[in-house]
Amino acid sequence: MALLNIIHYPDPRLYTVAKPVAEVNDNIRRLIRDMAETMYAAPGIGLAATQVDVHQQIIVMDLSEAKNALQVFINPLITKAEGSQDYEEGCLSVPGIYETVTRPEKITVEALDKDGNQFKLNADGLLAVCIQHEMDHLKGKVFVEYLSKLKQSRIKSKMKKRMRETM
């Protein structure tokens, strides 16, 4: 397994739309293991392949305290969304920034698991937020795009300044 490099906002690669996975094979399963290791090391609760510059529709997440309940969503599709909730979100691609975003409260998602088996999941609360947040990455969207233009501009400036300071 290997730690992957997480790309940071406003890197243009974050705006790439991911393609569906054609076949769940050993290469995809290796990528899933590497993504999980990267997410746990960051540390985070979710990671989309787009964030590690792989533009395929793969998400890993683990909301458990013990970090032993990895969930994998390949080619995820939200088939139902209802209600509304405000949730403070953060992102491994926008480190140190937390802002409230409004999203549907309950969703139904269909996807493939790490073995290529199709499943359907009803989610609410943090799980629903996390799935939607990571699916946005697959669509080339970062959570800060839900914020006002002024907040987006401030966050972009802050992230660019951090990148200059670390070089």
PDB file of C-alpha atoms in Angstrom:
ATOM      1  CA  MET A   1       0.000   0.000   0.000  1.00  0.00           C
ATOM      2  CA  ALA A   2       1.057   3.572  -0.577  1.00  0.00           C
ATOM      3  CA  LEU A   3       0.154   7.025   0.638  1.00  0.00           C
ATOM      4  CA  LEU A   4      -1.149   9.117  -2.229  1.00  0.00           C
ATOM      5  CA  ASN A   5      -0.690  12.861  -2.673  1.00  0.00           C
ATOM      6  CA  ILE A   6      -3.873  14.821  -1.899  1.00  0.00           C
ATOM      7  CA  ILE A   7      -4.240  17.808  -4.215  1.00  0.00           C
ATOM      8  CA  HIS A   8      -5.311  21.089  -2.652  1.00  0.00           C
ATOM      9  CA  TYR A   9      -7.799  23.748  -3.654  1.00  0.00           C
ATOM     10  CA  PRO A  10      -7.645  25.738  -5.926  1.00  0.00           C
ATOM     11  CA  ASP A  11      -5.680  23.182  -8.000  1.00  0.00           C
ATOM     12  CA  PRO A  12      -7.484  22.948 -11.386  1.00  0.00           C
ATOM     13  CA  ARG A  13      -7.336  19.127 -11.305  1.00  0.00           C
ATOM     14  CA  LEU A  14     -10.047  19.237  -8.611  1.00  0.00           C
ATOM     15  CA  TYR A  15     -12.462  20.442 -11.305  1.00  0.00           C
ATOM     16  CA  THR A  16     -12.007  17.349 -13.490  1.00  0.00           C
ATOM     17  CA  VAL A  17     -15.151  15.254 -13.882  1.00  0.00           C
ATOM     18  CA  ALA A  18     -14.447  11.601 -13.022  1.00  0.00           C
ATOM     19  CA  LYS A  19     -15.286   8.800 -15.429  1.00  0.00           C
ATOM     20  CA  PRO A  20     -17.197   5.662 -14.410  1.00  0.00           C
ATOM     21  CA  VAL A  21     -15.146   2.606 -13.491  1.00  0.00           C
ATOM     22  CA  ALA A  22     -15.525   0.096 -16.333  1.00  0.00           C
ATOM     23  CA  GLU A  23     -14.384  -2.957 -14.381  1.00  0.00           C
ATOM     24  CA  VAL A  24     -13.650  -3.555 -10.707  1.00  0.00           C
ATOM     25  CA  ASN A  25     -10.322  -5.385 -10.932  1.00  0.00           C
ATOM     26  CA  ASP A  26      -7.118  -5.771  -8.919  1.00  0.00           C
ATOM     27  CA  ASN A  27      -5.873  -2.315  -9.992  1.00  0.00           C
ATOM     28  CA  ILE A  28      -9.073  -0.703  -8.711  1.00  0.00           C
ATOM     29  CA  ARG A  29      -8.898  -2.684  -5.448  1.00  0.00           C
ATOM     30  CA  ARG A  30      -5.248  -1.582  -4.985  1.00  0.00           C
ATOM     31  CA  LEU A  31      -6.285   2.032  -5.577  1.00  0.00           C
ATOM     32  CA  ILE A  32      -9.065   1.614  -2.977  1.00  0.00           C
ATOM     33  CA  ARG A  33      -6.548   0.295  -0.415  1.00  0.00           C
ATOM     34  CA  ASP A  34      -4.159   3.171  -1.158  1.00  0.00           C
ATOM     35  CA  MET A  35      -6.983   5.716  -0.935  1.00  0.00           C
ATOM     36  CA  ALA A  36      -8.120   4.274   2.404  1.00  0.00           C
ATOM     37  CA  GLU A  37      -4.587   4.378   3.800  1.00  0.00           C
ATOM     38  CA  THR A  38      -4.236   7.981   2.593  1.00  0.00           C
ATOM     39  CA  MET A  39      -7.590   8.983   4.123  1.00  0.00           C
ATOM     40  CA  TYR A  40      -6.756   7.420   7.503  1.00  0.00           C
ATOM     41  CA  ALA A  41      -3.284   9.008   7.548  1.00  0.00           C
ATOM     42  CA  ALA A  42      -4.567  12.496   6.650  1.00  0.00           C
ATOM     43  CA  PRO A  43      -6.696  11.982   8.916  1.00  0.00           C
ATOM     44  CA  GLY A  44     -10.101  12.238   7.278  1.00  0.00           C
ATOM     45  CA  ILE A  45     -13.465  10.504   7.053  1.00  0.00           C
ATOM     46  CA  GLY A  46     -13.872  10.508   3.279  1.00  0.00           C
ATOM     47  CA  LEU A  47     -11.804  10.704   0.118  1.00  0.00           C
ATOM     48  CA  ALA A  48     -12.743  10.793  -3.557  1.00  0.00           C
ATOM     49  CA  ALA A  49     -10.349   9.537  -6.237  1.00  0.00           C
ATOM     50  CA  THR A  50     -10.377  13.015  -7.801  1.00  0.00           C
ATOM     51  CA  GLN A  51      -8.593  14.334  -4.690  1.00  0.00           C
ATOM     52  CA  VAL A  52      -5.613  12.062  -5.407  1.00  0.00           C
ATOM     53  CA  ASP A  53      -5.593  12.978  -9.121  1.00  0.00           C
ATOM     54  CA  VAL A  54      -7.284   9.772 -10.288  1.00  0.00           C
ATOM     55  CA  HIS A  55     -10.354  10.705 -12.282  1.00  0.00           C
ATOM     56  CA  GLN A  56     -12.490   7.634 -11.793  1.00  0.00           C
ATOM     57  CA  GLN A  57     -15.725   7.414  -9.804  1.00  0.00           C
ATOM     58  CA  ILE A  58     -14.422   5.936  -6.540  1.00  0.00           C
ATOM     59  CA  ILE A  59     -15.091   7.091  -2.982  1.00  0.00           C
ATOM     60  CA  VAL A  60     -13.823   5.675   0.310  1.00  0.00           C
ATOM     61  CA  MET A  61     -15.140   6.726   3.705  1.00  0.00           C
ATOM     62  CA  ASP A  62     -15.131   5.622   7.306  1.00  0.00           C
ATOM     63  CA  LEU A  63     -17.229   7.456   9.876  1.00  0.00           C
ATOM     64  CA  SER A  64     -16.459   5.049  12.732  1.00  0.00           C
ATOM     65  CA  GLU A  65     -14.522   6.169  15.813  1.00  0.00           C
ATOM     66  CA  ALA A  66     -12.311   3.054  15.624  1.00  0.00           C
ATOM     67  CA  LYS A  67     -11.600   3.575  11.899  1.00  0.00           C
ATOM     68  CA  ASN A  68     -12.556  -0.016  11.149  1.00  0.00           C
ATOM     69  CA  ALA A  69     -15.715   0.381   9.042  1.00  0.00           C
ATOM     70  CA  LEU A  70     -14.459   1.294   5.567  1.00  0.00           C
ATOM     71  CA  GLN A  71     -17.192   1.946   3.020  1.00  0.00           C
ATOM     72  CA  VAL A  72     -16.481   1.974  -0.708  1.00  0.00           C
ATOM     73  CA  PHE A  73     -18.692   3.522  -3.380  1.00  0.00           C
ATOM     74  CA  ILE A  74     -17.813   2.889  -7.027  1.00  0.00           C
ATOM     75  CA  ASN A  75     -19.865   4.690  -9.707  1.00  0.00           C
ATOM     76  CA  PRO A  76     -22.232   6.121  -7.054  1.00  0.00           C
ATOM     77  CA  LEU A  77     -25.585   7.551  -8.089  1.00  0.00           C
ATOM     78  CA  ILE A  78     -28.054   9.334  -5.835  1.00  0.00           C
ATOM     79  CA  THR A  79     -31.508   8.053  -6.765  1.00  0.00           C
ATOM     80  CA  LYS A  80     -33.493   9.914  -4.117  1.00  0.00           C
ATOM     81  CA  ALA A  81     -32.925  13.051  -2.039  1.00  0.00           C
ATOM     82  CA  GLU A  82     -35.257  14.761   0.397  1.00  0.00           C
ATOM     83  CA  GLY A  83     -35.308  17.333   3.138  1.00  0.00           C
ATOM     84  CA  SER A  84     -32.623  19.840   3.951  1.00  0.00           C
ATOM     85  CA  GLN A  85     -29.892  20.104   6.560  1.00  0.00           C
ATOM     86  CA  ASP A  86     -27.082  22.488   7.381  1.00  0.00           C
ATOM     87  CA  TYR A  87     -23.799  20.836   8.299  1.00  0.00           C
ATOM     88  CA  GLU A  88     -20.332  22.188   8.964  1.00  0.00           C
ATOM     89  CA  GLU A  89     -18.038  20.603   6.405  1.00  0.00           C
ATOM     90  CA  GLY A  90     -14.307  20.356   6.019  1.00  0.00           C
ATOM     91  CA  CYS A  91     -12.222  18.804   3.272  1.00  0.00           C
ATOM     92  CA  LEU A  92      -8.804  17.173   2.950  1.00  0.00           C
ATOM     93  CA  SER A  93      -8.296  19.248  -0.216  1.00  0.00           C
ATOM     94  CA  VAL A  94      -9.102  22.462   1.680  1.00  0.00           C
ATOM     95  CA  PRO A  95      -7.283  21.826   4.972  1.00  0.00           C
ATOM     96  CA  GLY A  96      -8.191  23.921   7.992  1.00  0.00           C
ATOM     97  CA  ILE A  97     -11.310  25.420   6.405  1.00  0.00           C
ATOM     98  CA  TYR A  98     -14.727  24.578   7.872  1.00  0.00           C
ATOM     99  CA  GLU A  99     -17.957  26.113   6.600  1.00  0.00           C
ATOM    100  CA  THR A 100     -21.664  25.349   6.849  1.00  0.00           C
ATOM    101  CA  VAL A 101     -23.225  23.884   3.698  1.00  0.00           C
ATOM    102  CA  THR A 102     -26.905  23.108   3.046  1.00  0.00           C
ATOM    103  CA  ARG A 103     -27.591  19.713   1.472  1.00  0.00           C
ATOM    104  CA  PRO A 104     -30.456  17.199   1.295  1.00  0.00           C
ATOM    105  CA  GLU A 105     -31.057  15.543   4.675  1.00  0.00           C
ATOM    106  CA  LYS A 106     -31.812  12.018   3.427  1.00  0.00           C
ATOM    107  CA  ILE A 107     -30.532  10.303   0.302  1.00  0.00           C
ATOM    108  CA  THR A 108     -30.625   6.932  -1.382  1.00  0.00           C
ATOM    109  CA  VAL A 109     -27.429   6.009  -3.197  1.00  0.00           C
ATOM    110  CA  GLU A 110     -26.725   3.092  -5.511  1.00  0.00           C
ATOM    111  CA  ALA A 111     -23.146   2.021  -6.162  1.00  0.00           C
ATOM    112  CA  LEU A 112     -20.760  -0.882  -6.549  1.00  0.00           C
ATOM    113  CA  ASP A 113     -18.708  -2.142  -3.596  1.00  0.00           C
ATOM    114  CA  LYS A 114     -14.994  -3.042  -3.679  1.00  0.00           C
ATOM    115  CA  ASP A 115     -15.862  -6.434  -5.180  1.00  0.00           C
ATOM    116  CA  GLY A 116     -18.038  -4.979  -7.936  1.00  0.00           C
ATOM    117  CA  ASN A 117     -21.335  -5.969  -6.307  1.00  0.00           C
ATOM    118  CA  GLN A 118     -24.183  -3.489  -6.647  1.00  0.00           C
ATOM    119  CA  PHE A 119     -25.834  -2.174  -3.485  1.00  0.00           C
ATOM    120  CA  LYS A 120     -28.353   0.446  -2.398  1.00  0.00           C
ATOM    121  CA  LEU A 121     -27.987   2.497   0.793  1.00  0.00           C
ATOM    122  CA  ASN A 122     -30.348   4.901   2.540  1.00  0.00           C
ATOM    123  CA  ALA A 123     -28.364   7.560   4.389  1.00  0.00           C
ATOM    124  CA  ASP A 124     -29.045  10.549   6.596  1.00  0.00           C
ATOM    125  CA  GLY A 125     -27.079  12.849   8.889  1.00  0.00           C
ATOM    126  CA  LEU A 126     -23.305  12.866   8.562  1.00  0.00           C
ATOM    127  CA  LEU A 127     -23.283   9.822   6.254  1.00  0.00           C
ATOM    128  CA  ALA A 128     -25.583  11.583   3.770  1.00  0.00           C
ATOM    129  CA  VAL A 129     -23.459  14.745   3.958  1.00  0.00           C
ATOM    130  CA  CYS A 130     -20.220  12.814   3.441  1.00  0.00           C
ATOM    131  CA  ILE A 131     -21.550  10.856   0.447  1.00  0.00           C
ATOM    132  CA  GLN A 132     -22.803  14.049  -1.219  1.00  0.00           C
ATOM    133  CA  HIS A 133     -19.567  15.920  -0.447  1.00  0.00           C
ATOM    134  CA  GLU A 134     -17.411  13.174  -1.970  1.00  0.00           C
ATOM    135  CA  MET A 135     -19.736  12.757  -4.963  1.00  0.00           C
ATOM    136  CA  ASP A 136     -19.322  16.475  -5.637  1.00  0.00           C
ATOM    137  CA  HIS A 137     -15.581  15.830  -6.012  1.00  0.00           C
ATOM    138  CA  LEU A 138     -16.348  13.223  -8.672  1.00  0.00           C
ATOM    139  CA  LYS A 139     -18.354  15.905 -10.506  1.00  0.00           C
ATOM    140  CA  GLY A 140     -15.450  18.359 -10.315  1.00  0.00           C
ATOM    141  CA  LYS A 141     -16.966  20.439  -7.515  1.00  0.00           C
ATOM    142  CA  VAL A 142     -15.393  21.515  -4.210  1.00  0.00           C
ATOM    143  CA  PHE A 143     -17.583  22.331  -1.185  1.00  0.00           C
ATOM    144  CA  VAL A 144     -16.429  25.959  -1.087  1.00  0.00           C
ATOM    145  CA  GLU A 145     -18.418  26.515  -4.294  1.00  0.00           C
ATOM    146  CA  TYR A 146     -21.570  26.437  -2.129  1.00  0.00           C
ATOM    147  CA  LEU A 147     -20.327  29.556  -0.329  1.00  0.00           C
ATOM    148  CA  SER A 148     -20.607  33.221  -1.269  1.00  0.00           C
ATOM    149  CA  LYS A 149     -18.172  34.593  -3.858  1.00  0.00           C
ATOM    150  CA  LEU A 150     -16.552  36.659  -1.098  1.00  0.00           C
ATOM    151  CA  LYS A 151     -15.910  33.602   1.102  1.00  0.00           C
ATOM    152  CA  GLN A 152     -14.632  31.659  -1.911  1.00  0.00           C
ATOM    153  CA  SER A 153     -12.211  34.456  -2.723  1.00  0.00           C
ATOM    154  CA  ARG A 154     -10.933  34.641   0.864  1.00  0.00           C
ATOM    155  CA  ILE A 155     -10.465  30.859   1.062  1.00  0.00           C
ATOM    156  CA  LYS A 156      -8.680  30.775  -2.299  1.00  0.00           C
ATOM    157  CA  SER A 157      -6.310  33.562  -1.153  1.00  0.00           C
ATOM    158  CA  LYS A 158      -5.640  31.777   2.142  1.00  0.00           C
ATOM    159  CA  MET A 159      -4.899  28.471   0.388  1.00  0.00           C
ATOM    160  CA  LYS A 160      -2.585  30.124  -2.171  1.00  0.00           C
ATOM    161  CA  LYS A 161      -0.718  31.874   0.657  1.00  0.00           C
ATOM    162  CA  ARG A 162      -0.277  28.536   2.483  1.00  0.00           C
ATOM    163  CA  MET A 163       1.068  26.911  -0.670  1.00  0.00           C
ATOM    164  CA  ARG A 164       3.623  29.715  -1.121  1.00  0.00           C
ATOM    165  CA  GLU A 165       4.712  29.384   2.529  1.00  0.00           C
ATOM    166  CA  THR A 166       5.305  25.644   2.228  1.00  0.00           C
ATOM    167  CA  MET A 167       7.436  25.909  -0.901  1.00  0.00           C
TER     168      MET A 167
END
